[in-house]
Tab-separated table of C-alpha atoms in Angstrom:
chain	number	residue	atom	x	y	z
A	1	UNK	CA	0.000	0.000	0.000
A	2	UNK	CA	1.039	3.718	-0.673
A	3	UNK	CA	1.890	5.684	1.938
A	4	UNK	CA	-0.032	9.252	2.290
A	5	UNK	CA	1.963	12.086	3.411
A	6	UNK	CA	0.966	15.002	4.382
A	7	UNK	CA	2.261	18.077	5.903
A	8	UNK	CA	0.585	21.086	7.450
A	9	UNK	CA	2.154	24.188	9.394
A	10	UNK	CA	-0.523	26.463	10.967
A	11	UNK	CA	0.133	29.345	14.066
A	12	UNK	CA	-1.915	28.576	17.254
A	13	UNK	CA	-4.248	31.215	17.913
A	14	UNK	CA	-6.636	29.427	20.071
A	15	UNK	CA	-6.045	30.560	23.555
A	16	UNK	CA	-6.994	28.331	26.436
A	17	UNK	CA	-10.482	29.018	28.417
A	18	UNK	CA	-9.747	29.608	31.689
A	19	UNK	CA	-11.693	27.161	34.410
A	20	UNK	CA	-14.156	29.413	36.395
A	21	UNK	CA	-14.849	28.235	39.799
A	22	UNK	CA	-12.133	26.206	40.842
A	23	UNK	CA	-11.743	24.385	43.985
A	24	UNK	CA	-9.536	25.342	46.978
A	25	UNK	CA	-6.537	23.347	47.238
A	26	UNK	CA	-5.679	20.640	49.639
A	27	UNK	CA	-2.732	19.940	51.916
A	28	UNK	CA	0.168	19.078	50.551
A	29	UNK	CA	1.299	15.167	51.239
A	30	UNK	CA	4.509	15.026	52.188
A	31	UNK	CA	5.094	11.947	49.902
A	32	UNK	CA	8.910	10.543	48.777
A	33	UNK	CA	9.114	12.450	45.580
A	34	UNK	CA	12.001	12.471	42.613
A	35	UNK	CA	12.721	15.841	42.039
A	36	UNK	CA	12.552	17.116	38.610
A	37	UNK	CA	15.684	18.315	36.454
A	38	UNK	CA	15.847	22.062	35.395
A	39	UNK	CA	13.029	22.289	32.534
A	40	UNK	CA	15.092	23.500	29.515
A	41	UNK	CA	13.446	26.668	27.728
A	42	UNK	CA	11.179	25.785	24.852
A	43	UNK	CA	13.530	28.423	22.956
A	44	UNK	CA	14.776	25.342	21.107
A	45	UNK	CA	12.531	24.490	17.877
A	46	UNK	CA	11.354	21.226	17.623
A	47	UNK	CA	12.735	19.401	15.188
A	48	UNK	CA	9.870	18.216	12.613
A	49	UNK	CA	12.067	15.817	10.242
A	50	UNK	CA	12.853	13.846	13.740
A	51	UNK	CA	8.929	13.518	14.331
A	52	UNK	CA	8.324	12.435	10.721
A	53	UNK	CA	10.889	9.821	10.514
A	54	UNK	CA	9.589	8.708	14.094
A	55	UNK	CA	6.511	8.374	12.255
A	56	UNK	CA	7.637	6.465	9.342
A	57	UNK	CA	9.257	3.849	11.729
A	58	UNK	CA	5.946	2.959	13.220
A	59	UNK	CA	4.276	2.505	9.967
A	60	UNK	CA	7.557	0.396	9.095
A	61	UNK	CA	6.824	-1.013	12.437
A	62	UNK	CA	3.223	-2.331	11.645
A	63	UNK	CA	0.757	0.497	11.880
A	64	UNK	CA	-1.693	1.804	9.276
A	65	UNK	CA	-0.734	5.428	9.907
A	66	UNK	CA	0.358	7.738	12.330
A	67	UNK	CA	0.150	11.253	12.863
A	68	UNK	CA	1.830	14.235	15.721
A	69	UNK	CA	0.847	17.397	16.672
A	70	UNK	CA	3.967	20.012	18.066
A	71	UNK	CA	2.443	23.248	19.409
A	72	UNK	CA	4.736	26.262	20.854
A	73	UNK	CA	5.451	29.371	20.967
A	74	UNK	CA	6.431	29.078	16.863
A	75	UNK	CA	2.750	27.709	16.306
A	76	UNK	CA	1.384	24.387	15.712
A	77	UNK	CA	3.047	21.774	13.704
A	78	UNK	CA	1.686	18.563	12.165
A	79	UNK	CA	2.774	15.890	10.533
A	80	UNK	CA	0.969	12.496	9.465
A	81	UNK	CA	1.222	9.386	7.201
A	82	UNK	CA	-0.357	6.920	5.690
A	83	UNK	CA	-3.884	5.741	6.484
A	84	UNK	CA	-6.729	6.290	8.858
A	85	UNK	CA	-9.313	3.619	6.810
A	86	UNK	CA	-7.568	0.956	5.003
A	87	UNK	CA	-10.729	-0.010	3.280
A	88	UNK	CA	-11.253	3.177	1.762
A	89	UNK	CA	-7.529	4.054	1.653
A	90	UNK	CA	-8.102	8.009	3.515
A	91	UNK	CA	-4.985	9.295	4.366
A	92	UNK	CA	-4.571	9.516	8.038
A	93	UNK	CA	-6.292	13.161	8.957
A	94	UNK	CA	-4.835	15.426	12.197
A	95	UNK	CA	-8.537	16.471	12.601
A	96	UNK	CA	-10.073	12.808	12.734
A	97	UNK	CA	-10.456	11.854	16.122
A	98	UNK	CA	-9.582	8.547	17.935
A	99	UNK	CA	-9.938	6.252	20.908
A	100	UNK	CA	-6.959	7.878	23.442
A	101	UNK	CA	-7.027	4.715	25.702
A	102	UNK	CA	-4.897	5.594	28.641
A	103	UNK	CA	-4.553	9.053	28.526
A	104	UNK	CA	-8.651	9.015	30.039
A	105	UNK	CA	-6.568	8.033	33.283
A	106	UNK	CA	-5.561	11.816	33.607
A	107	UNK	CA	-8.702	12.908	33.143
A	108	UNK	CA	-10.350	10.801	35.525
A	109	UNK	CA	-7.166	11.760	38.417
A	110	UNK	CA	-8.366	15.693	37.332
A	111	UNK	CA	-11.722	14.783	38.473
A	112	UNK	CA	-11.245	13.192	41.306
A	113	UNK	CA	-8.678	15.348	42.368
A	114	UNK	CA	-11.154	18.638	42.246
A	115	UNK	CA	-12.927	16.656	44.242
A	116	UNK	CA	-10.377	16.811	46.581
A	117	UNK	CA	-9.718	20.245	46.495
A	118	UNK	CA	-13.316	20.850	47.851
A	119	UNK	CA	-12.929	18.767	50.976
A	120	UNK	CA	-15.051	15.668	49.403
A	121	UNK	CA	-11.983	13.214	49.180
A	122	UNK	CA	-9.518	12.845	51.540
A	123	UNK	CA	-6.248	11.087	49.521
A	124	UNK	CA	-5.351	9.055	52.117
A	125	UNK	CA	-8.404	7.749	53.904
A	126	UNK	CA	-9.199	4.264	53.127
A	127	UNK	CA	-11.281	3.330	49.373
A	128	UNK	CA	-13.767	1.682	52.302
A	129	UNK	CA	-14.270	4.622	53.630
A	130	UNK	CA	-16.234	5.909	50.228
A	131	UNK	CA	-17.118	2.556	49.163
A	132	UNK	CA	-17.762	0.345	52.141
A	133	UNK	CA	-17.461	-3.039	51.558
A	134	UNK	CA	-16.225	-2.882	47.651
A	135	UNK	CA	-12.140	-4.286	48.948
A	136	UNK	CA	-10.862	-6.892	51.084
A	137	UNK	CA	-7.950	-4.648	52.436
A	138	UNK	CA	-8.617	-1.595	54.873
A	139	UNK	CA	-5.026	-0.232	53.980
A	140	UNK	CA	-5.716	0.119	50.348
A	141	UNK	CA	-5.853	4.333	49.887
A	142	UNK	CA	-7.122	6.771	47.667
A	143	UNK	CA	-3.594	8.064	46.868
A	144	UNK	CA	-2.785	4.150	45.937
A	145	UNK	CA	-5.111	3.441	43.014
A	146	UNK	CA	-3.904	7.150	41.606
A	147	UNK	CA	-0.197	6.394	41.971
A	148	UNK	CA	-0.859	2.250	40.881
A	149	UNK	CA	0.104	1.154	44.601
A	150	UNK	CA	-2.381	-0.394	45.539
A	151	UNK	CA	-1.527	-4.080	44.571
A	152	UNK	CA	-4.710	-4.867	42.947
A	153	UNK	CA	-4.298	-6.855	40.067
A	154	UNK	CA	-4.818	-5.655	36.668
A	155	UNK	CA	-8.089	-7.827	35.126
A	156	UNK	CA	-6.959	-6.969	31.414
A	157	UNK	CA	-4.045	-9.427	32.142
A	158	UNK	CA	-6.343	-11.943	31.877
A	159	UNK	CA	-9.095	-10.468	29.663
A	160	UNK	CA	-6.483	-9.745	26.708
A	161	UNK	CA	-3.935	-13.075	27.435
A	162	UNK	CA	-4.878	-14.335	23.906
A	163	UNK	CA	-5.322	-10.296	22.077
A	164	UNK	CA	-7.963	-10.810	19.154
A	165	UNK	CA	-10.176	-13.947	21.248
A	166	UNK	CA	-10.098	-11.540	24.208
A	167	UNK	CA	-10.929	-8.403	22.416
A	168	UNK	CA	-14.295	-10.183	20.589
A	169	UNK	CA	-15.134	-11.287	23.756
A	170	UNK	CA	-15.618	-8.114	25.080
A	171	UNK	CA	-16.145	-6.049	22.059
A	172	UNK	CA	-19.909	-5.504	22.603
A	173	UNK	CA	-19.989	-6.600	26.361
A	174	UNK	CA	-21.212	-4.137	29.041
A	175	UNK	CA	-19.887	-4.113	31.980
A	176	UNK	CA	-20.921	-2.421	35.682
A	177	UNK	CA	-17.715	-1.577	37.287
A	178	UNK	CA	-18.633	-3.734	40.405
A	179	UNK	CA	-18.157	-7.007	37.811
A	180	UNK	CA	-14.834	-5.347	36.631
A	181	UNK	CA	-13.609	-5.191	40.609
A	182	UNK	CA	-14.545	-8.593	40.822
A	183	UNK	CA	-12.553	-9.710	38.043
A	184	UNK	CA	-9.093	-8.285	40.143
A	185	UNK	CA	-9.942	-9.759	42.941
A	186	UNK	CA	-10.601	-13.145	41.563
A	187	UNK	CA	-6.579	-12.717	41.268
A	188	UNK	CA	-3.959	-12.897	43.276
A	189	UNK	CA	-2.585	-9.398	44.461
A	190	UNK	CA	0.070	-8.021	43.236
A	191	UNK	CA	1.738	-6.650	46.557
A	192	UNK	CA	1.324	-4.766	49.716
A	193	UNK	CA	-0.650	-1.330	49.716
A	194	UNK	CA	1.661	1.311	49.094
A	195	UNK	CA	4.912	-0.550	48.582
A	196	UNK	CA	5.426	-0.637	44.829
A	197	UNK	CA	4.336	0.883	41.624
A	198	UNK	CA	2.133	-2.035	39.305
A	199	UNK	CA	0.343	-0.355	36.882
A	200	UNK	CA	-3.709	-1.517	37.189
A	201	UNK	CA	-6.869	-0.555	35.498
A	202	UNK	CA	-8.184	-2.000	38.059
A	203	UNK	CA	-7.313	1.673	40.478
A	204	UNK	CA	-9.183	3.912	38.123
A	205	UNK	CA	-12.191	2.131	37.544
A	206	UNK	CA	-12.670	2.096	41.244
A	207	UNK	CA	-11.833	6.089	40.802
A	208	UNK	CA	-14.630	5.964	38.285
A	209	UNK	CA	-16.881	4.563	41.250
A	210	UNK	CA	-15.411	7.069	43.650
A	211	UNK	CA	-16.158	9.862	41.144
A	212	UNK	CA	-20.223	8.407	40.615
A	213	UNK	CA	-19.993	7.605	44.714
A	214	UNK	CA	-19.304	11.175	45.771
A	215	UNK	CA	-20.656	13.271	42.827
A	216	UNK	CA	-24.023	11.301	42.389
A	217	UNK	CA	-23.423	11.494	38.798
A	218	UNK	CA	-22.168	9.579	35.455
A	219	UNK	CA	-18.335	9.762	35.325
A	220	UNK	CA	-19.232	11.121	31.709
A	221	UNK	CA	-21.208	14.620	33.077
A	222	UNK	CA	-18.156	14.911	35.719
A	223	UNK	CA	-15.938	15.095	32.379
A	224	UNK	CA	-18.148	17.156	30.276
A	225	UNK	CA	-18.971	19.924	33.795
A	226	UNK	CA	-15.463	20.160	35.223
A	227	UNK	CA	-12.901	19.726	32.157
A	228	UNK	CA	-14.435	19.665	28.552
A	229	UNK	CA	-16.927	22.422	28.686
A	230	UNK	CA	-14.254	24.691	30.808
A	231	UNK	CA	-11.294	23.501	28.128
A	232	UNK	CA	-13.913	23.856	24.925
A	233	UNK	CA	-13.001	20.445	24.465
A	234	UNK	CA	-15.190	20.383	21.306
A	235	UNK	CA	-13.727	17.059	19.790
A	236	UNK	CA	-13.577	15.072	23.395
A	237	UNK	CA	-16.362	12.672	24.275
A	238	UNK	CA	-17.445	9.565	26.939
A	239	UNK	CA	-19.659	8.077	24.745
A	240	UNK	CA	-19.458	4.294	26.632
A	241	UNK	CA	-21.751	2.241	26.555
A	242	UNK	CA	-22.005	3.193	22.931
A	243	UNK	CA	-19.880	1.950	19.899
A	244	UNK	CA	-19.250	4.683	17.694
A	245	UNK	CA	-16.700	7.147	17.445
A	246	UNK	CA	-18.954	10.517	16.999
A	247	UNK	CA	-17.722	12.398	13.240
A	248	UNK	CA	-14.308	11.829	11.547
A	249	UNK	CA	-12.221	9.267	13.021
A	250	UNK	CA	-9.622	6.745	12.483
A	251	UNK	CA	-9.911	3.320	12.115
A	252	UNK	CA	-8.409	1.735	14.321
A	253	UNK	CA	-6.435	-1.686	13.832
A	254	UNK	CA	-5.599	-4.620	15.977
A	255	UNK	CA	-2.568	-7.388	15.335
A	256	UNK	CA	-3.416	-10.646	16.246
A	257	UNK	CA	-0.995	-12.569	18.608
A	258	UNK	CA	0.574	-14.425	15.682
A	259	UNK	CA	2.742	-12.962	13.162
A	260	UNK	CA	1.860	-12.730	9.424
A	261	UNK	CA	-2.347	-13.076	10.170
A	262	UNK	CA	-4.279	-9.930	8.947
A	263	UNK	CA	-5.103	-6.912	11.310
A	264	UNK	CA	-8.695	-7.094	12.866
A	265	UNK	CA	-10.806	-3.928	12.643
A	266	UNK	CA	-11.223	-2.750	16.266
A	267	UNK	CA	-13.004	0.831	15.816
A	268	UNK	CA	-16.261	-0.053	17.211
A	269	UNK	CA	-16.426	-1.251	20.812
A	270	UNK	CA	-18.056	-0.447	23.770
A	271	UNK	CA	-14.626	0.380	25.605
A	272	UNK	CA	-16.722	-0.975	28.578
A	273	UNK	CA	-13.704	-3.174	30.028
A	274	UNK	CA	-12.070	-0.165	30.222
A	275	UNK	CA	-14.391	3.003	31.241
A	276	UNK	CA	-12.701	6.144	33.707
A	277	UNK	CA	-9.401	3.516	32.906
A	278	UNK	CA	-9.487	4.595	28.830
A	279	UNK	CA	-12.831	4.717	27.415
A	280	UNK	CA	-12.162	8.275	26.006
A	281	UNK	CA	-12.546	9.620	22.541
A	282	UNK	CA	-10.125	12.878	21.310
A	283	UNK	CA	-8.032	14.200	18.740
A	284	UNK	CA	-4.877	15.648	18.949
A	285	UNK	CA	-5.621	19.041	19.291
A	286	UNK	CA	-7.739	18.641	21.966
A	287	UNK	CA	-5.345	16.911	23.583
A	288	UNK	CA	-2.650	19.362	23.379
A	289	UNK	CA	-5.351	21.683	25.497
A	290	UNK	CA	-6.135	19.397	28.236
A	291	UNK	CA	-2.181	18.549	28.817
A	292	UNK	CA	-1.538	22.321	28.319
A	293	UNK	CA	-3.879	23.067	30.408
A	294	UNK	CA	-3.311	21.240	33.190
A	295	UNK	CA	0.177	21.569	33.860
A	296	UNK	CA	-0.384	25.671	33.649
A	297	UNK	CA	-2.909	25.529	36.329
A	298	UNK	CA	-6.294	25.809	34.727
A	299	UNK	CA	-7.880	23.213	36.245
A	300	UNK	CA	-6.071	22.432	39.733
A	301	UNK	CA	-5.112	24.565	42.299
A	302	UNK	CA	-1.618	25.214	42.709
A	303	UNK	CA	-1.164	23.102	45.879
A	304	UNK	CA	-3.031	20.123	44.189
A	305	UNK	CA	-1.208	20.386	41.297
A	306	UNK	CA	2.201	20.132	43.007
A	307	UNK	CA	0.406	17.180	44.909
A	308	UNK	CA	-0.592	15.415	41.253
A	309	UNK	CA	3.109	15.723	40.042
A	310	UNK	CA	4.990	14.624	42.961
A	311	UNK	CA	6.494	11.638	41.101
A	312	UNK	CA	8.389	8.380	41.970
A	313	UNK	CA	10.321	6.064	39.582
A	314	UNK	CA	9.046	3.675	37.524
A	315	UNK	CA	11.710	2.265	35.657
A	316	UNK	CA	15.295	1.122	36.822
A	317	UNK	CA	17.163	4.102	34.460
A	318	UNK	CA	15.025	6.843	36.754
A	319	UNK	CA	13.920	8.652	33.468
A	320	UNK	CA	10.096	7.529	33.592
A	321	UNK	CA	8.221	8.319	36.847
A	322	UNK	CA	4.470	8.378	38.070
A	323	UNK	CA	2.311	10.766	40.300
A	324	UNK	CA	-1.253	10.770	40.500
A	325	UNK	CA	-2.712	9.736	37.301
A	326	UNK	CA	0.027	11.349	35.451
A	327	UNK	CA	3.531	10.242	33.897
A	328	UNK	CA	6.847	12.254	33.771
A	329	UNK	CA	9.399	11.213	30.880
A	330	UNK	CA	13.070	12.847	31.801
A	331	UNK	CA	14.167	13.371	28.079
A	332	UNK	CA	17.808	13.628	26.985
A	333	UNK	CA	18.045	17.157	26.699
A	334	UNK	CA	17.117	17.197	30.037
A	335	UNK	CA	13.675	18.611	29.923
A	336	UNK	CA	10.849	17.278	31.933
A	337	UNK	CA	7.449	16.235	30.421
A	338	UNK	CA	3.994	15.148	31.957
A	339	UNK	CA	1.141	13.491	30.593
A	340	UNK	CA	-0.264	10.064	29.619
A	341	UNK	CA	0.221	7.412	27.070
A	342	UNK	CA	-2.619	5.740	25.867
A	343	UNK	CA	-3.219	1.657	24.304
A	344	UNK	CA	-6.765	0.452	23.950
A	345	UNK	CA	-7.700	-1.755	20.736
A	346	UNK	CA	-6.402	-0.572	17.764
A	347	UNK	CA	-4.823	2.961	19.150
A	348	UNK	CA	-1.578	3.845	20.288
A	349	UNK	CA	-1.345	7.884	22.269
A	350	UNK	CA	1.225	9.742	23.415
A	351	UNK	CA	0.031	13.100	25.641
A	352	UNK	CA	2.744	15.271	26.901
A	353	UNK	CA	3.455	18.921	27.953
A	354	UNK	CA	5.816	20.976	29.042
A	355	UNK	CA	5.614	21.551	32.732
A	356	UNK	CA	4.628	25.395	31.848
A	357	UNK	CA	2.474	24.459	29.283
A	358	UNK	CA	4.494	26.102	26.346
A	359	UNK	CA	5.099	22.988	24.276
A	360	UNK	CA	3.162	20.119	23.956
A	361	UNK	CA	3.282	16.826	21.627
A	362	UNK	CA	0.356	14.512	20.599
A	363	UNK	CA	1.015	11.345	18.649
A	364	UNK	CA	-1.180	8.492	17.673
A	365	UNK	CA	-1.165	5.488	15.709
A	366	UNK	CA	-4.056	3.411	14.505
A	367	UNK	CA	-2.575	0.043	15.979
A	368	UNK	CA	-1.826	-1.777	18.844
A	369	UNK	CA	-0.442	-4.859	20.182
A	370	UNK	CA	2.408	-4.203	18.343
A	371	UNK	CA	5.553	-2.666	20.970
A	372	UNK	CA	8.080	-1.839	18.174
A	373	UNK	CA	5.287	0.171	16.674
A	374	UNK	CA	4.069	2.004	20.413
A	375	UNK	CA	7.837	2.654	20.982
A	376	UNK	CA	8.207	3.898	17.818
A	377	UNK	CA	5.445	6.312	18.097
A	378	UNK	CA	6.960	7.474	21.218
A	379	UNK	CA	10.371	8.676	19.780
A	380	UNK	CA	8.983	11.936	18.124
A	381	UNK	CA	8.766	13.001	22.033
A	382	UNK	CA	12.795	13.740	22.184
A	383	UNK	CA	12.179	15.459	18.635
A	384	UNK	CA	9.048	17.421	19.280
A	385	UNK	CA	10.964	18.886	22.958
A	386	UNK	CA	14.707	18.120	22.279
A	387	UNK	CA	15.156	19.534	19.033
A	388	UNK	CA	17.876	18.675	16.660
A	389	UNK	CA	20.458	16.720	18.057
A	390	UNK	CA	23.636	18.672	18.134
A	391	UNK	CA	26.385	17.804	15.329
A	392	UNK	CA	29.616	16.543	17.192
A	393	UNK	CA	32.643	18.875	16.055
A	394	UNK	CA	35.368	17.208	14.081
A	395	UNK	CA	37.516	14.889	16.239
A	396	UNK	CA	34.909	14.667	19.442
A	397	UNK	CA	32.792	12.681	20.861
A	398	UNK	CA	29.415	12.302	19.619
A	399	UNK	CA	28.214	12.473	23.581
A	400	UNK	CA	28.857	13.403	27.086
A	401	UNK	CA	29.526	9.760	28.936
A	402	UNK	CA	27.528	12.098	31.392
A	403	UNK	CA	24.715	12.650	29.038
A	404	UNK	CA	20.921	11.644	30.015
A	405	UNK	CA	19.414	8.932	28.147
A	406	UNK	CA	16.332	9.292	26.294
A	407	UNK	CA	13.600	7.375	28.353
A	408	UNK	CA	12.761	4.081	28.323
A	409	UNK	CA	9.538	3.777	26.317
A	410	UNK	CA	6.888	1.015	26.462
A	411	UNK	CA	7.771	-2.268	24.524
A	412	UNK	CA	4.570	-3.735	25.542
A	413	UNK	CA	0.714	-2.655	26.129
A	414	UNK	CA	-0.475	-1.503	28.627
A	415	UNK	CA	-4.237	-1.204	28.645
C-alpha cells in the first residue's frame, strides 16, 4: 500500500479558556518524591524531520498510519502518514479523532482530584471509607489506586492473554464496574498497599466509582462539567456504553498474537472493560489543550497540582516516573514532560506537555499490540521537545559519557 503524506504548518491562535470556579486546594502530602531536572526553555525548535521519521518507523513497524501534533510558541506543527481507513484508503487526517485509551486516566485523576480540592476526598483515607465493603484490604488508599500502589491486580491481564479472542469477547460486552472489581480480585494481588508501583486498570475504575460515589453522577457529566466544557473540548467525548466514534475518526487496527495473520478492525467497541481507565474519545488538538492546560494551572489549584506531580520512579534508568494519574518522561536534553500514554484496541497515544504548558506533543497510531510500533510512536517526544540533536565537532565525541538517556519507552501494552 502507498503511503499518504501530508504536511501542514498552521500558528496557534486558540487561547486556552480559563476554568471558572475552581476548587480550593488541599494539603500538601509530604510523599517521597524524585525531584525534577531544570526544565530546559522551549527556545529550542522542535525538530519536525525527527517527528516524521519517528513516524515512518511505526508505519515500518506495523501500523496503518500515524500522525503528531507540536504546538509552541512558533505555532502548531503537524505531521501524518499513511492511512486512517484501510478499506477506503483516507490518508490519516490530524482532525479525525480517535480512541486515546490511557490518557482518560488523567482525566479521571483531574476529576477526582477537584474533588479533593473541595474537601469531598480525603487522599489518604481508606477506598472503604467511600465505598464500604467494595475491597478486602482496609489499607488500600485513595492516593494508591492514583499512583498504581495499591496491589490490585490488573483484570486486562487476563481479559487480553490471547489479544484478538479476548478483544471479541468483550467487544460488545457491558460491563458495571462492580463485575470489573470482581474480576481483580478473583486474582492474586500483586503486593502490599503502598509498597510498589504495578500499573492496574483496576485503580481507576474504582476512581470511576469514587467519582459516581461522591458526585451522584455519570463519570461522563463529571468530564463534560469540570474539564471539557471549561477547556472547549469540542472534539472530546465519553460516549461508553455506545460503539461509535462521533464524526471523523480513524480506524483503528488490531494485530493478532501471531505474526503474518491480517489486522482485525477494532473501531467499534463499547470500551466498557475499560471506562474512567481509557474509554475516552479525542483528537490531537484537543489533547494538546487538556495537557496544556493542566500543567499551567487551569484546572487544579496550585497546591493540588504540586500534589498530582509529585512523582516516583518507575523504571530502573530513573527517566520515567508516576504521580497521580500522570507520567513524567526525563528526556535527553534534560527537559521534563507530563502526561499520559494511551493503548486500547487498535490505538496507540502519546500526551505530553511541558511543565509550563508552552510545548506540547500529541502522537497516535491506529494500531496496537504491536511494541516496536508504540515505541516507535513514542520517539517523536525527544524530537518534538529536544530539538535537533547537536552535530559533534570534528575529532569529538558524539556524547557526554555524562549525558541523560532518552527514556525508556513502552515495549509492551499496557491497557
Amino acid at each position: 500500500m502507498l503511503l499518504t503524506l501530508r504536511r501542514r504548518l498552521a500558528l496557534s491562535t486558540t487561547a486556552l479558556a480559563v476554568v471558572a470556579g475552581v476548587v480550593p486546594a488541599a494539603t500538601a502530602h509530604a510523599a517521597p518524591a524524585a525531584p525534577a531536572p531544570v526544565v530546559r526553555a522551549t527556545e529550542t525548535a522542535p525538530d519536525m524531520e525527527g517527528v516524521l521519521a519517528a513516524l515512518q518507523k511505526t508505519l515500518t513497524a506495523g501500523a496503518p498510519g500515524a500522525m503528531a501534533r507540536v504546538s509552541g510558541p512558533g505555532g502548531v506543527q503537524t505531521e501524518s502518514l499513511g492511512v486512517r481507513d484501510k478499506v477506503t484508503g483516507e490518508a490519516m487526517d490530524p482532525q479525525a479523532r480517535f480512541r486515546i485509551g490511557s490518557v482518560t486516566k488523567t482525566f479521571s485523576a483531574v476529576v477526582l482530584l477537584q474533588l479533593v480540592s473541595d474537601g469531598r476526598v480525603n487522599l489518604d483515607a481508606p477506598v472503604v471509607q467511600y465505598l464500604p465493603g467494595l475491597l478486602p484490604d482496609e489499607r488500600i488508599t485513595v492516593r494508591h489506586l492514583l499512583t498504581h500502589r495499591s496491589g490490585l491486580s490488573d483484570y486486562t491481564n487476563a481479559m487480553f492473554a490471547n489479544t484478538v479472542p479476548g478483544f471479541e469477547s468483550v467487544r460488545n460486552r457491558v460491563f458495571s464496574y462492580q463485575e470489573l472489581v470482581d474480576l481483580s480480585l478473583a486474582e492474586p494481588r500483586t503486593g502490599q498497599p503502598g509498597v510498589a508501583y504495578q500499573y492496574s486498570n483496576t485503580n481507576f475504575a474504582v476512581v470511576g466509582m469514587l467519582i459516581e460515589k461522591i458526585t451522584g453522577r455519570p463519570v461522563a457529566t463529571e468530564y463534560e462539567r469540570r474539564i471539557i466544557k471549561p477547556l472547549r473540548l469540542r472534539n472530546t467525548f465519553y460516549v461508553h456504553p455506545g460503539t461509535q466514534i462521533p464524526g471523523l475518526h480513524v480506524r483503528g487496527y488490531l494485530h493478532e498474537d501471531q505474526s503474518g495473520l491480517p489486522q482485525v478492525d477494532s473501531t467499534e467497541q463499547t470500551a466498557s472493560w475499560a471506562q474512567s481507565a481509557g474509554a475516552m474519545i479525542s483528537t490531537t488538538a484537543d489533547l494538546s489543550t487538556f495537557v496544556s492546560g493542566l500543567t499551567r494551572g487551569l484546572l487544579l489549584r496550585p497546591a493540588m497540582l504540586e500534589e498530582m506531580l509529585t512523582m516516583t520512579p518507575v523504571n530502573t534508568a530513573n527517566t520515567r516516573f508516576y504521580g497521580l494519574g500522570v507520567r513524567r518522561y526525563d528526556l535527553s536534553c534534560g527537559t521534563s514532560i507530563y502526561g499520559h500514554t494511551g493503548t486500547v484496541q487498535g490505538f496507540y497515544t502519546y500526551a505530553f506537555s511541558t511543565r509550563d504548558g508552552k510545548r506540547t506533543l500529541t502522537a497516535m497510531a491506529n494500531t496496537s499490540n504491536r511494541g516496536s510500533a508504540n515505541t516507535a510512536l513514542g520517539e517523536t517526544l525527544e524530537s518534538a521537545f529536544c530539538g535537533k540533536p547537536p552535530v559533534p565537532a570534528a575529532g569529538t565525541r558524539s556524547a557526554s559519557p555524562t549525558a541523560p538517556a532518552a527514556p525508556e519507552l513502552p515495549q509492551r501494552d499496557e491497557y
